[in-house]
Coordinates of C-alpha atoms in Angstrom, one line a residue:
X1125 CA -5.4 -36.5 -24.1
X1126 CA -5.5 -36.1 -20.7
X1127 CA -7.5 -33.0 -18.6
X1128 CA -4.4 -31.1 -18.0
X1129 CA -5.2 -29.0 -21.8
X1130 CA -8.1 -30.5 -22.8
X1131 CA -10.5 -29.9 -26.5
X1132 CA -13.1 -27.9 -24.9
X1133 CA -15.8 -27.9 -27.5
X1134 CA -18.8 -25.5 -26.6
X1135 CA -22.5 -24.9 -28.4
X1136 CA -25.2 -22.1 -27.6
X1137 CA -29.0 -22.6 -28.9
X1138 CA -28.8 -19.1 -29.2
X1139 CA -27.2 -19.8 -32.5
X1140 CA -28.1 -22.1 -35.2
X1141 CA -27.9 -25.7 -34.4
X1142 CA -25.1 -27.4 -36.4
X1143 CA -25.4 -28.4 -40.0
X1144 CA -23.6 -32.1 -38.8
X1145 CA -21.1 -33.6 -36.4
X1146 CA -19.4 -30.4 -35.8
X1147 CA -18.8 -27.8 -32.8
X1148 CA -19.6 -24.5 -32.5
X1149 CA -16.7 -23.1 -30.8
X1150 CA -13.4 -25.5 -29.9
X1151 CA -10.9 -23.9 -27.3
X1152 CA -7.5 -26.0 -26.6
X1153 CA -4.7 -23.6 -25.0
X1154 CA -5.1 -19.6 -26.2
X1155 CA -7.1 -20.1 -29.0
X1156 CA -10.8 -20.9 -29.9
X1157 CA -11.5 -22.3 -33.6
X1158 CA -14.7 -21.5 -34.5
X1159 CA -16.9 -23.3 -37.2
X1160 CA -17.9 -21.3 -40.2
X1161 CA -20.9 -19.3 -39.6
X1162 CA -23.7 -19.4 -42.6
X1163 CA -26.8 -16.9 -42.3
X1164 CA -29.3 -19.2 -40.5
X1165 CA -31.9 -17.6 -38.5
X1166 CA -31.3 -19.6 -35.4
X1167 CA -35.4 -19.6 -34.9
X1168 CA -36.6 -21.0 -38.1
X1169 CA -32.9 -23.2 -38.6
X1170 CA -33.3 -21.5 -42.7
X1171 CA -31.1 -18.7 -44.5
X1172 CA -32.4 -15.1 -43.8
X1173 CA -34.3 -13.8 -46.7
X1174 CA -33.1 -11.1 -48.5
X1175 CA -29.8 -9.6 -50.3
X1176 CA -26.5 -10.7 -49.5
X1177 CA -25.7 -7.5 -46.9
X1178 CA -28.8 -9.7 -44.7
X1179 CA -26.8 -12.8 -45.1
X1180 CA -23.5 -11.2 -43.9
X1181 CA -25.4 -9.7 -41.2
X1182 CA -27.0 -12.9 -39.9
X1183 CA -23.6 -14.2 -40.3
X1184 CA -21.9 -11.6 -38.0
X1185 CA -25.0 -12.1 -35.3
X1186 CA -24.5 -15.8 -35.4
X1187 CA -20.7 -15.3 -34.8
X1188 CA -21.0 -12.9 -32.0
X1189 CA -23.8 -14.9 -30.8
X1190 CA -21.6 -17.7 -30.1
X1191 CA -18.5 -15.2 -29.0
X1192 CA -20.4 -13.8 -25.9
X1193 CA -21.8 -17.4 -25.5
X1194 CA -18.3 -18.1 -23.9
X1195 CA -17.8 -14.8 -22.6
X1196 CA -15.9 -13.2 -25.0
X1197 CA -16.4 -10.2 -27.0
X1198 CA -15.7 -9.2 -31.2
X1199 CA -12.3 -7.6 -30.0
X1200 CA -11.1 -10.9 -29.1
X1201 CA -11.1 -12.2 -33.0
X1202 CA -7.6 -12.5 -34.1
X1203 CA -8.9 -13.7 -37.7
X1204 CA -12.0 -13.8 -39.9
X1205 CA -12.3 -15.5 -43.4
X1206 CA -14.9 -14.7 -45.4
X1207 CA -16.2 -16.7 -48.0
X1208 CA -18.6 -15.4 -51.2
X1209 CA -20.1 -17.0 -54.2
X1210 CA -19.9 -13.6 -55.8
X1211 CA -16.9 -11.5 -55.8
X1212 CA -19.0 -8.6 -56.7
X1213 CA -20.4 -9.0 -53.1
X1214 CA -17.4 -8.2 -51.1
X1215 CA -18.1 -4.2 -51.3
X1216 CA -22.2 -5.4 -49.8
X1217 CA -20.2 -7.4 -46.5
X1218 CA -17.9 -5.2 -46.1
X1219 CA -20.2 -2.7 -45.2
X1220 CA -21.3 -5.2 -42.4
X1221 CA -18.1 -5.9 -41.6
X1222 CA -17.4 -2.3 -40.8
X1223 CA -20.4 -2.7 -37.8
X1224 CA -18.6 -5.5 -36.4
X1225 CA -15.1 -4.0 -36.3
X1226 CA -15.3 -0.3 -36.1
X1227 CA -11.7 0.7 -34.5
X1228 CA -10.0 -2.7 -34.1
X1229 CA -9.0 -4.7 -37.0
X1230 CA -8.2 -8.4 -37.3
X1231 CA -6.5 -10.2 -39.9
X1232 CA -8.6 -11.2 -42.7
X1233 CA -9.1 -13.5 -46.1
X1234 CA -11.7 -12.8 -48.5
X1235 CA -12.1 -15.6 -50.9
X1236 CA -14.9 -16.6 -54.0
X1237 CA -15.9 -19.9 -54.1
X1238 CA -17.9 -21.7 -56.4
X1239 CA -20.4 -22.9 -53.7
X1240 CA -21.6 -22.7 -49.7
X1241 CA -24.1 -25.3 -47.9
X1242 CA -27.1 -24.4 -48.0
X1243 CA -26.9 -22.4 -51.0
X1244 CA -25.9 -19.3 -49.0
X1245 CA -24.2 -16.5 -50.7
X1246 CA -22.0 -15.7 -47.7
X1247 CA -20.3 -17.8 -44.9
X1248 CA -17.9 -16.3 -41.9
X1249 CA -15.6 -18.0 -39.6
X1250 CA -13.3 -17.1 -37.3
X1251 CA -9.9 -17.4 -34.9
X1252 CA -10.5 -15.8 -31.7
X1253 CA -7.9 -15.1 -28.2
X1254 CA -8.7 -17.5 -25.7
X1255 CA -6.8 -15.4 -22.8
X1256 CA -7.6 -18.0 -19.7
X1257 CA -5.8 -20.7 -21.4
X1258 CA -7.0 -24.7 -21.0
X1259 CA -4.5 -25.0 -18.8
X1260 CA -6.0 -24.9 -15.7
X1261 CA -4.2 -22.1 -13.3
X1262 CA -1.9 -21.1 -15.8
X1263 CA 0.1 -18.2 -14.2
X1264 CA -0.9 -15.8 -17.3
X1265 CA -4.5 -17.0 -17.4
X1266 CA -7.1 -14.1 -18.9
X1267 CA -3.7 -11.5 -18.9
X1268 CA -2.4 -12.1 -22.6
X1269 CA -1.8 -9.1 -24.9
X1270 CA -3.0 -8.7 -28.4
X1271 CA -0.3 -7.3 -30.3
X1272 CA -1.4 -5.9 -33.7
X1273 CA 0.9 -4.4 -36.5
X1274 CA 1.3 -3.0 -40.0
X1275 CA 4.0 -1.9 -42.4
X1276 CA 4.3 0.7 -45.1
X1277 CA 6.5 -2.6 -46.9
X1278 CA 3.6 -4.8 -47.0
X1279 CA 0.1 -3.3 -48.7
X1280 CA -2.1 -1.7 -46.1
X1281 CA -5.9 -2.8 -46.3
X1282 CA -8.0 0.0 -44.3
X1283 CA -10.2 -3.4 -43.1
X1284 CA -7.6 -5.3 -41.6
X1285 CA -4.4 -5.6 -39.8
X1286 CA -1.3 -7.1 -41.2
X1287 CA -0.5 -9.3 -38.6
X1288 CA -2.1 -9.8 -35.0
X1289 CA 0.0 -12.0 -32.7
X1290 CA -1.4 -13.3 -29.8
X1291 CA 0.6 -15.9 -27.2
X1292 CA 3.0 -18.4 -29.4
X1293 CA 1.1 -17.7 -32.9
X1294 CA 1.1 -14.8 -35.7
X1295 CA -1.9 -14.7 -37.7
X1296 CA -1.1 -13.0 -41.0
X1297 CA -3.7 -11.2 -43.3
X1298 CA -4.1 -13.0 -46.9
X1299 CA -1.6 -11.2 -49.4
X1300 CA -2.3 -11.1 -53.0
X1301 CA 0.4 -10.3 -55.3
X1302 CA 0.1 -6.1 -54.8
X1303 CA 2.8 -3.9 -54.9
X1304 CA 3.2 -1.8 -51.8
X1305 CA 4.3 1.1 -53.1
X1306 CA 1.9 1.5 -56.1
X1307 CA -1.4 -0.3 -54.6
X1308 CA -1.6 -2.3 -57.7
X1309 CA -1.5 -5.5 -58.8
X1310 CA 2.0 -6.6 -59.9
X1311 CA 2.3 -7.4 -63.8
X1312 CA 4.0 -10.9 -65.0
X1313 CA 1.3 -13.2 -64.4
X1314 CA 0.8 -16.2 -62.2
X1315 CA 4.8 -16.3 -61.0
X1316 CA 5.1 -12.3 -60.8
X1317 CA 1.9 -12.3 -58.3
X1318 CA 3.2 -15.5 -56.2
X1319 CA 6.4 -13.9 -55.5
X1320 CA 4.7 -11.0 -54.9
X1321 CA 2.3 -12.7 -52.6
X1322 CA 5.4 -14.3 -50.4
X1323 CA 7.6 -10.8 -50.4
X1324 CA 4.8 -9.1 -48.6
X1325 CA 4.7 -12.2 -46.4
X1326 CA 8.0 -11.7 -45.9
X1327 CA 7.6 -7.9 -45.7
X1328 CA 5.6 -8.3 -42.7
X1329 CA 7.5 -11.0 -40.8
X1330 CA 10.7 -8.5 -41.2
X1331 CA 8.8 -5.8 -39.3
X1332 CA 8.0 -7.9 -36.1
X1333 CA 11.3 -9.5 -36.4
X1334 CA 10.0 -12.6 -37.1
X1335 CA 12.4 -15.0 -39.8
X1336 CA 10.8 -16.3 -42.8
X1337 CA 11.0 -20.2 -41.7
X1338 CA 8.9 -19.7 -38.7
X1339 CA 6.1 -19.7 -40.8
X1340 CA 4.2 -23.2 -39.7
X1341 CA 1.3 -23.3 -42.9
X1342 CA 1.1 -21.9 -45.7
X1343 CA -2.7 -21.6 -47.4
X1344 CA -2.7 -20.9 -51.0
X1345 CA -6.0 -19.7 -53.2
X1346 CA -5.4 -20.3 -56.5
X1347 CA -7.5 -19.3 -59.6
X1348 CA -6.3 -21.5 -62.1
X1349 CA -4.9 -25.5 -61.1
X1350 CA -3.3 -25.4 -64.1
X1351 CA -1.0 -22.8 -62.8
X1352 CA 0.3 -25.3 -59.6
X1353 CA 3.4 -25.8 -61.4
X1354 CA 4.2 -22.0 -61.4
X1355 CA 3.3 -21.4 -58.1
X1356 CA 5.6 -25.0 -57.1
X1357 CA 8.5 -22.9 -59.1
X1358 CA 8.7 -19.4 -57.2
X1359 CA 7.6 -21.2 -53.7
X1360 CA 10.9 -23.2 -53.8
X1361 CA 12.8 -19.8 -54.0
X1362 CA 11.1 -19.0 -50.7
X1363 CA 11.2 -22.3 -49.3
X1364 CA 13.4 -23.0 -46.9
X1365 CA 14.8 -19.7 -46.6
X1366 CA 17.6 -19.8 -43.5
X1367 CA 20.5 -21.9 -43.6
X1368 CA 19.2 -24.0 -40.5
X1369 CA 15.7 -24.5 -42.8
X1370 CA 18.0 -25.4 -45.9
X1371 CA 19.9 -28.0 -43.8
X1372 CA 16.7 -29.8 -42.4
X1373 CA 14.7 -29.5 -45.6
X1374 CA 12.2 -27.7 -43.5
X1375 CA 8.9 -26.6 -45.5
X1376 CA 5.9 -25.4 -43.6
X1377 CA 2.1 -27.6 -44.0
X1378 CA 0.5 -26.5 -46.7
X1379 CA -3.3 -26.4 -48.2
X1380 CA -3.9 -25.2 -52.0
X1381 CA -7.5 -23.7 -52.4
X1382 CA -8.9 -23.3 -55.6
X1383 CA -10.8 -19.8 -56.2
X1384 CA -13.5 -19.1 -58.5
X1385 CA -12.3 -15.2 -58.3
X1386 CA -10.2 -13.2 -55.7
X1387 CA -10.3 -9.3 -55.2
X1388 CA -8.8 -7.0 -58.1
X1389 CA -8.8 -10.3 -60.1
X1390 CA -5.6 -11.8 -58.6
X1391 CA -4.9 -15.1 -59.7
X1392 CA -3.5 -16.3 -56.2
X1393 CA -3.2 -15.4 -52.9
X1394 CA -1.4 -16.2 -49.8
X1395 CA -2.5 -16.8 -46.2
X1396 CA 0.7 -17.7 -43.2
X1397 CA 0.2 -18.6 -39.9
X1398 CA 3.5 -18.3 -38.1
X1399 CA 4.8 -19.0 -34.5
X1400 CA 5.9 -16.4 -32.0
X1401 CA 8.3 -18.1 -29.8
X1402 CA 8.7 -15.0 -27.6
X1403 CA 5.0 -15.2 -27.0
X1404 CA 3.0 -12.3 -25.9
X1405 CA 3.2 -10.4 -22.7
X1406 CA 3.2 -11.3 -19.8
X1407 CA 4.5 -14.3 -21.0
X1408 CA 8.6 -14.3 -20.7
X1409 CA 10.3 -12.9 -23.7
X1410 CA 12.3 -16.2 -24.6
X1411 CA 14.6 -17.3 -27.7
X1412 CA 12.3 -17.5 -30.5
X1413 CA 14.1 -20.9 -31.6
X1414 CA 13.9 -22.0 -28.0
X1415 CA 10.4 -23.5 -28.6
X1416 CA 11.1 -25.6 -31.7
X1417 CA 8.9 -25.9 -34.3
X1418 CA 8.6 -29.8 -35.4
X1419 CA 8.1 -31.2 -38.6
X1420 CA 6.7 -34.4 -39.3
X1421 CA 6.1 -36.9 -42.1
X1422 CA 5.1 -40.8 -42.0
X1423 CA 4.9 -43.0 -44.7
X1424 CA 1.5 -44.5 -43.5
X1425 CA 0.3 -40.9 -46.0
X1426 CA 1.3 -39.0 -49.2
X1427 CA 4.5 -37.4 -49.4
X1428 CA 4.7 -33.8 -50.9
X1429 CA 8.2 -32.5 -52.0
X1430 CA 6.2 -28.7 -51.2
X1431 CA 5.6 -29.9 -47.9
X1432 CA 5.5 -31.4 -44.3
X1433 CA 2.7 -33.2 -43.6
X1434 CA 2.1 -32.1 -40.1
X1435 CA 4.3 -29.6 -38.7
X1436 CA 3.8 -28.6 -34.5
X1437 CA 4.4 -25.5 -33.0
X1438 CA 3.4 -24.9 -29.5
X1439 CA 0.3 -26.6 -28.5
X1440 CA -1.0 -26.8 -32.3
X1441 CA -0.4 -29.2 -34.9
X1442 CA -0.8 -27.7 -38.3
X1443 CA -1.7 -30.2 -41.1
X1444 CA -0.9 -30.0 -45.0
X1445 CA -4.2 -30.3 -47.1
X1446 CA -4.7 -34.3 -47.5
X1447 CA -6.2 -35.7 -51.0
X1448 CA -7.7 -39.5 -51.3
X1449 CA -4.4 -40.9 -53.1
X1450 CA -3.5 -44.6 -52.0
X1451 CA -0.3 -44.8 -50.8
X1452 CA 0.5 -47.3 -52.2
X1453 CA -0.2 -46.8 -56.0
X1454 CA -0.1 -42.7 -55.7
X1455 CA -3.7 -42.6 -57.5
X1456 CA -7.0 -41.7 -56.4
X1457 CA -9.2 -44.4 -54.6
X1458 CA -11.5 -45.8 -56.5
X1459 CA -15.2 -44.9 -56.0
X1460 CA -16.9 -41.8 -55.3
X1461 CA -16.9 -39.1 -52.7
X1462 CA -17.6 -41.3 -49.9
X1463 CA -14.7 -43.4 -50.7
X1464 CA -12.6 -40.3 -51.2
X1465 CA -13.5 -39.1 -47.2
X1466 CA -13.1 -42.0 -46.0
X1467 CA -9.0 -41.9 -47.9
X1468 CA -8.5 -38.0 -46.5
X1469 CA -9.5 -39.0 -42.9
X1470 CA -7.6 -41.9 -42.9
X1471 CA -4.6 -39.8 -43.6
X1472 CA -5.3 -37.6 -41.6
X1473 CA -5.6 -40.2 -38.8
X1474 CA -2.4 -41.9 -40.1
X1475 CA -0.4 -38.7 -39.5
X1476 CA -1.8 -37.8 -36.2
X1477 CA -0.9 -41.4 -35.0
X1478 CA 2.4 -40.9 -36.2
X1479 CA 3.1 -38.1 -33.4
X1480 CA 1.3 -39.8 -30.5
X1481 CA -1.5 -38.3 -30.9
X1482 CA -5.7 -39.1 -31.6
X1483 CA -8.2 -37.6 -33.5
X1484 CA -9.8 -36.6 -30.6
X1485 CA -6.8 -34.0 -30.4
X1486 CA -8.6 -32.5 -33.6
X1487 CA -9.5 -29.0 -32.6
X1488 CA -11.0 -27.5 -36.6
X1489 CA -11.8 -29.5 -39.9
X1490 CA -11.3 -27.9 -42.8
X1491 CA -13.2 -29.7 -46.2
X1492 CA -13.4 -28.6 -49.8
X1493 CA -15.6 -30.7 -51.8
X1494 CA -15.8 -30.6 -55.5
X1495 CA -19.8 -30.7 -55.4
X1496 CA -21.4 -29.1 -52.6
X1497 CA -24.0 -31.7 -53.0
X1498 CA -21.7 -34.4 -51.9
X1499 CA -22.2 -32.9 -48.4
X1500 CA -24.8 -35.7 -46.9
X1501 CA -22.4 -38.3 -48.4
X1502 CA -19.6 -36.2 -47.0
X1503 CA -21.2 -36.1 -44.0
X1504 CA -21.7 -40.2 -43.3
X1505 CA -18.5 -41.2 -43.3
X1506 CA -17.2 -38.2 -41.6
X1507 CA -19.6 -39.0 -38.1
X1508 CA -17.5 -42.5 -37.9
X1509 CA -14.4 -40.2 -37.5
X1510 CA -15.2 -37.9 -35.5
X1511 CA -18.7 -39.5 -33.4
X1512 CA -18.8 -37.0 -31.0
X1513 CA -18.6 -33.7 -33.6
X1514 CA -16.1 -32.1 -31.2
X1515 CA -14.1 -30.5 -33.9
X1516 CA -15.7 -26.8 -35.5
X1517 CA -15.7 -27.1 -39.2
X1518 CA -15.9 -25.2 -42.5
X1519 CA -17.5 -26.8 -45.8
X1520 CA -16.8 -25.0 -48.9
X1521 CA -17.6 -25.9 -52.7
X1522 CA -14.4 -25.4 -54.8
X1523 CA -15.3 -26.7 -58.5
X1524 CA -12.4 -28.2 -58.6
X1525 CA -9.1 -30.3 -56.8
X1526 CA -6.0 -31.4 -57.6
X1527 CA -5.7 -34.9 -59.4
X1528 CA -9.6 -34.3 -60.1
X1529 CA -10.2 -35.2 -56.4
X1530 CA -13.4 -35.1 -55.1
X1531 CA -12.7 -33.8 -51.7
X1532 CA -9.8 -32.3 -50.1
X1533 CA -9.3 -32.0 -46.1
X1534 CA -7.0 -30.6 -43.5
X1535 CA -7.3 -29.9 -39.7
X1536 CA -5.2 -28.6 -36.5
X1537 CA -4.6 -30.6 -33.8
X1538 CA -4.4 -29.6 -30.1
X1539 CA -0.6 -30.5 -29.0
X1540 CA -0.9 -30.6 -25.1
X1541 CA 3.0 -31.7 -24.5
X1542 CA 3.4 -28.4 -26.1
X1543 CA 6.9 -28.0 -28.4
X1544 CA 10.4 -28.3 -26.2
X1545 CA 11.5 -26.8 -24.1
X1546 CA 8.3 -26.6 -22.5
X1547 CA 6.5 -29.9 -21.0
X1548 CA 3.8 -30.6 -18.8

């Protein structure tokens, strides 16, 4: 990648040092992906003592620690996800949150995992605006508008926004399967709450005008594995939706998440990040279809009917959730969670590759392990991918992956040549 929209990766010692070949803060084009925040004192580099409302709070000053570091301020978060180890925590952050975010409101996830490095009960990361662009002079550099919006169709959450759009990208709050008009959880079970999940989806995309098949990736947190199947069955009602998406086969990238617990006991929920091809003002109010959204699989990596392995919008590449199966036999690799990294990154590298691109382009890791103590392992092979830890990350412990896997990863790549009819 050349320096014309460069990976800009940025640290501050004013927050804590990194936990491993990781950045801080990674801008490329209007948006900087920041690695997940854990409550680290940045002077003694060890979790805050105390309850978990300390930990959420250390969280928050690490986060806006590193936000000012690259002169931004909290207003300029288009996302934050929120990971616990205790669902019966969320009420304790919350009340932190509130400090943080007192008028405006980004979208948000709130999500239970079985475990977080370092043994933290708490761990924050976030999306933020990146208004001067990497493109150097851009003629809408540091002028952008945040556009924010909710709709009585889609379950209003009195922390968050439904959907904030900011340049070419929507970034949608996490739906669980509630009914709008009763605030409740919908009964039927596993297929009543996905459908659910993807109508408010839907709801919301409907109220901004957006279509249904703009939607780029689609994360899924899921209590139960077992119930895959049932989520597969409903998602292929949704999936493609237009007549255009039905003629291409088009289905967005896709990462499943297991969840140890999610609020009011759902058993799945739904997080979409969608493109905005009329962009934000005072960008030019252009065909949403005239930047086209491109789809991509090779056969160097697995193959999922549910979806595309990378799929480019824009200047991002969005990537489907990679597992260590060998190509060529469809089974896991043999070996352990070292072996298994090594599988996911080569997939991963396999795909980028396959659309002209490095994984130098890589702007945020995502990894779910199985055993948070398989981090250190984790960790060695991942520094011969990525030696110079430009890419922000988040490490979560899950309990659990498809096929048994011991580790699952997916990342977003910077696309500098942008999506046609833009170029250079």
């Amino acid at each position: 990648m050349s320096a014309y929209n460069a990976v800009l990766p940025r640290n501050t010692d004013k927050a804590p040092k990194n936990l491993g070949a990781y950045s801080q803060t990674v801008a490329f084009s209007h948006y900087n992906n920041f690695a997940a925040q854990l409550p680290i004192d940045p002077a003694t580099g060890k979790l805050v003592s105390g309850c978990v409302k300390a930990q959420a709070k250390q969280c928050f000053e690490n986060l806006k620690t590193v936000v000012e570091s690259i002169d931004h301020i909290m207003t300029d978060v288009i996302r934050v996800s929120i990971f616990v180890t205790n669902i019966k925590d969320v009420d304790l952050v919350d009340e932190v949150y509130k400090s943080y975010f007192p008028t405006y409101l980004p979208t948000r996830t709130v999500v239970c995992v079985d475990a977080l490095p370092l043994g933290a009960s708490v761990q924050i990361d976030a999306l933020l605006s990146n208004g001067e662009g990497t493109i150097p002079n851009a003629p809408q550099a540091g002028d952008l508008v945040k556009l924010t919006n909710n709709t009585c169709n889609a379950p209003i959450d009195a922390l968050s926004t439904q959907t904030v759009s900011f340049s070419h990208y929507n970034n949608l709050t996490a739906q669980l399967g509630i009914d709008p008009k009763t605030g409740r959880l919908v009964e039927g079970g596993i297929k009543a709450q996905t459908a659910q999940c993807l109508k408010n989806v839907k709801a919301i995309l409907e109220s901004i005008d957006v279509p249904f098949d703009d939607i780029v990736k689609i994360n899924i947190f899921l209590k139960d594995l077992a119930d895959v199947e049932a989520v597969n069955e409903v998602y292929t009602t949704f999936f493609p939706d237009s007549g255009i998406a039905r003629t291409l086969g088009y289905v967005p990238a896709r990462t499943i998440i297991p969840a140890k617990s999610l609020l009011l006991g759902a058993l799945v929920q739904v997080e979409a990040v969608v493109s905005h091809g009329d962009g934000t003002p005072p960008q030019l109010v252009e065909d949403r279809h005239g930047l086209i959204i491109e789809p991509n699989n090779t056969d160097k990596a697995p193959k999922c009917k549910y979806s595309t392995q990378t799929v480019a919008f824009s200047h991002y590449n969005h990537f489907s959730a990679q597992l260590p199966i060998d190509v060529k036999t469809g089974e896991l690799v043999a070996g352990g969670v070292k072996e298994q990294t090594e599988q996911c990154l080569q997939h991963v590298k396999a795909i980028a590759e396959s659309i002209g691109h490095k994984l130098e382009d890589t702007v945020k890791v995502n990894v779910y392990l199985k055993n948070i103590g398989d981090m250190e392992a984790m960790e060695e092979v991942y520094k011969k991918f990525f030696p110079t830890g430009a890419p922000a990350r988040r490490v979560v412990g899950v309990g659990a992956l498809p096929k048994g896997a011991l580790v699952q990863i997916d990342v977003i790549l910077g696309n500098e040549e942008g999506t046609p009819p833009f170029t250079k």
